[in-house]
C-alpha cells in the first residue's frame, strides 16, 4: 500500500533531486496485511472491523458495490489476479525501494477529518 501523500513527496524528491538519465524504476510503498488495515480502520472508527476474503466468483459484484460500473470490472479483477499470482510484488530486482511513511491509520484519520469539515 502507498498513500497519495507519499507518492507526491517521492515525486517531488525525484524531480528536485540530482539529475539522472536512462531508466529508473522506483518501487514505493510497504506491504501491509488486510487484517492490519482492518485493525487500523477500526481504531479510527472505534468499531470492530474485520477483513474477509471475497471468493473469485464474487469479485465483479464486489467491485460494482464499490462503484465500478457493471461490465467494467475486468481491469480491477486482472490487477488483483496479478497481485495474487505474485506478478506484482515489492522487491523486484533492480528497483529502488522507498518505504511509505504514511500509515493506513493516518489516511483513514485524514478522510474522517475531511468528512467532518
PDB file of N, CA and C in Angstrom, residues 1 32-51 103-112:
ATOM      1  N   UNK A   1       0.839  -1.174   0.000  1.00  0.00           N
ATOM      2  CA  UNK A   1       0.000   0.000   0.000  1.00  0.00           C
ATOM      3  C   UNK A   1       0.883   1.237   0.000  1.00  0.00           C
ATOM      4  N   UNK A  32       1.379  -4.481   3.737  1.00  0.00           N
ATOM      5  CA  UNK A  32       0.569  -4.473   4.955  1.00  0.00           C
ATOM      6  C   UNK A  32      -0.572  -5.467   4.733  1.00  0.00           C
ATOM      7  N   UNK A  33      -0.889  -6.204   5.745  1.00  0.00           N
ATOM      8  CA  UNK A  33      -1.930  -7.225   5.599  1.00  0.00           C
ATOM      9  C   UNK A  33      -3.319  -6.605   5.658  1.00  0.00           C
ATOM     10  N   UNK A  34      -4.264  -7.298   5.084  1.00  0.00           N
ATOM     11  CA  UNK A  34      -5.659  -6.857   5.143  1.00  0.00           C
ATOM     12  C   UNK A  34      -6.130  -6.782   6.591  1.00  0.00           C
ATOM     13  N   UNK A  35      -5.654  -7.706   7.418  1.00  0.00           N
ATOM     14  CA  UNK A  35      -6.036  -7.683   8.830  1.00  0.00           C
ATOM     15  C   UNK A  35      -5.530  -6.417   9.519  1.00  0.00           C
ATOM     16  N   UNK A  36      -4.312  -5.980   9.174  1.00  0.00           N
ATOM     17  CA  UNK A  36      -3.759  -4.769   9.786  1.00  0.00           C
ATOM     18  C   UNK A  36      -4.513  -3.529   9.299  1.00  0.00           C
ATOM     19  N   UNK A  37      -4.883  -3.487   8.028  1.00  0.00           N
ATOM     20  CA  UNK A  37      -5.671  -2.367   7.510  1.00  0.00           C
ATOM     21  C   UNK A  37      -7.014  -2.313   8.240  1.00  0.00           C
ATOM     22  N   UNK A  38      -7.661  -3.464   8.405  1.00  0.00           N
ATOM     23  CA  UNK A  38      -8.949  -3.511   9.112  1.00  0.00           C
ATOM     24  C   UNK A  38      -8.792  -3.047  10.553  1.00  0.00           C
ATOM     25  N   UNK A  39      -7.705  -3.465  11.187  1.00  0.00           N
ATOM     26  CA  UNK A  39      -7.458  -3.068  12.576  1.00  0.00           C
ATOM     27  C   UNK A  39      -7.321  -1.547  12.682  1.00  0.00           C
ATOM     28  N   UNK A  40      -6.525  -0.946  11.784  1.00  0.00           N
ATOM     29  CA  UNK A  40      -6.313   0.495  11.838  1.00  0.00           C
ATOM     30  C   UNK A  40      -7.590   1.269  11.507  1.00  0.00           C
ATOM     31  N   UNK A  41      -8.370   0.770  10.554  1.00  0.00           N
ATOM     32  CA  UNK A  41      -9.656   1.408  10.251  1.00  0.00           C
ATOM     33  C   UNK A  41     -10.577   1.334  11.462  1.00  0.00           C
ATOM     34  N   UNK A  42     -10.616   0.173  12.107  1.00  0.00           N
ATOM     35  CA  UNK A  42     -11.446   0.002  13.293  1.00  0.00           C
ATOM     36  C   UNK A  42     -11.057   0.944  14.424  1.00  0.00           C
ATOM     37  N   UNK A  43      -9.748   1.160  14.582  1.00  0.00           N
ATOM     38  CA  UNK A  43      -9.286   2.076  15.622  1.00  0.00           C
ATOM     39  C   UNK A  43      -9.767   3.501  15.349  1.00  0.00           C
ATOM     40  N   UNK A  44      -9.724   3.922  14.103  1.00  0.00           N
ATOM     41  CA  UNK A  44     -10.167   5.273  13.750  1.00  0.00           C
ATOM     42  C   UNK A  44     -11.677   5.410  13.924  1.00  0.00           C
ATOM     43  N   UNK A  45     -12.421   4.409  13.470  1.00  0.00           N
ATOM     44  CA  UNK A  45     -13.882   4.462  13.533  1.00  0.00           C
ATOM     45  C   UNK A  45     -14.431   4.068  14.903  1.00  0.00           C
ATOM     46  N   UNK A  46     -13.559   3.503  15.735  1.00  0.00           N
ATOM     47  CA  UNK A  46     -13.970   2.981  17.042  1.00  0.00           C
ATOM     48  C   UNK A  46     -15.058   1.914  16.868  1.00  0.00           C
ATOM     49  N   UNK A  47     -14.783   1.037  15.878  1.00  0.00           N
ATOM     50  CA  UNK A  47     -15.668  -0.083  15.565  1.00  0.00           C
ATOM     51  C   UNK A  47     -14.829  -1.344  15.426  1.00  0.00           C
ATOM     52  N   UNK A  48     -15.472  -2.484  15.518  1.00  0.00           N
ATOM     53  CA  UNK A  48     -14.797  -3.751  15.275  1.00  0.00           C
ATOM     54  C   UNK A  48     -14.860  -4.034  13.776  1.00  0.00           C
ATOM     55  N   UNK A  49     -13.755  -3.863  13.083  1.00  0.00           N
ATOM     56  CA  UNK A  49     -13.689  -4.059  11.638  1.00  0.00           C
ATOM     57  C   UNK A  49     -12.866  -5.314  11.354  1.00  0.00           C
ATOM     58  N   UNK A  50     -13.387  -6.191  10.535  1.00  0.00           N
ATOM     59  CA  UNK A  50     -12.700  -7.440  10.181  1.00  0.00           C
ATOM     60  C   UNK A  50     -12.529  -7.517   8.668  1.00  0.00           C
ATOM     61  N   UNK A  51     -11.374  -7.985   8.245  1.00  0.00           N
ATOM     62  CA  UNK A  51     -11.131  -8.246   6.829  1.00  0.00           C
ATOM     63  C   UNK A  51     -11.624  -9.655   6.514  1.00  0.00           C
ATOM     64  N   UNK A 103       0.834   5.890   7.396  1.00  0.00           N
ATOM     65  CA  UNK A 103       0.131   4.654   7.759  1.00  0.00           C
ATOM     66  C   UNK A 103      -1.302   4.666   7.237  1.00  0.00           C
ATOM     67  N   UNK A 104      -1.875   3.486   7.161  1.00  0.00           N
ATOM     68  CA  UNK A 104      -3.292   3.389   6.797  1.00  0.00           C
ATOM     69  C   UNK A 104      -4.127   4.182   7.803  1.00  0.00           C
ATOM     70  N   UNK A 105      -3.753   4.117   9.068  1.00  0.00           N
ATOM     71  CA  UNK A 105      -4.468   4.862  10.118  1.00  0.00           C
ATOM     72  C   UNK A 105      -4.475   6.359   9.794  1.00  0.00           C
ATOM     73  N   UNK A 106      -3.308   6.891   9.379  1.00  0.00           N
ATOM     74  CA  UNK A 106      -3.220   8.310   9.032  1.00  0.00           C
ATOM     75  C   UNK A 106      -4.161   8.659   7.887  1.00  0.00           C
ATOM     76  N   UNK A 107      -4.230   7.782   6.891  1.00  0.00           N
ATOM     77  CA  UNK A 107      -5.113   8.008   5.744  1.00  0.00           C
ATOM     78  C   UNK A 107      -6.570   8.004   6.195  1.00  0.00           C
ATOM     79  N   UNK A 108      -6.932   7.035   7.018  1.00  0.00           N
ATOM     80  CA  UNK A 108      -8.315   6.950   7.500  1.00  0.00           C
ATOM     81  C   UNK A 108      -8.675   8.151   8.371  1.00  0.00           C
ATOM     82  N   UNK A 109      -7.733   8.597   9.222  1.00  0.00           N
ATOM     83  CA  UNK A 109      -7.994   9.765  10.058  1.00  0.00           C
ATOM     84  C   UNK A 109      -8.185  11.019   9.204  1.00  0.00           C
ATOM     85  N   UNK A 110      -7.356  11.178   8.164  1.00  0.00           N
ATOM     86  CA  UNK A 110      -7.489  12.339   7.277  1.00  0.00           C
ATOM     87  C   UNK A 110      -8.835  12.307   6.545  1.00  0.00           C
ATOM     88  N   UNK A 111      -9.256  11.123   6.112  1.00  0.00           N
ATOM     89  CA  UNK A 111     -10.550  11.003   5.427  1.00  0.00           C
ATOM     90  C   UNK A 111     -11.689  11.331   6.392  1.00  0.00           C
ATOM     91  N   UNK A 112     -11.572  10.869   7.610  1.00  0.00           N
ATOM     92  CA  UNK A 112     -12.599  11.148   8.613  1.00  0.00           C
ATOM     93  C   UNK A 112     -12.658  12.651   8.910  1.00  0.00           C
TER      94      UNK A 112
END
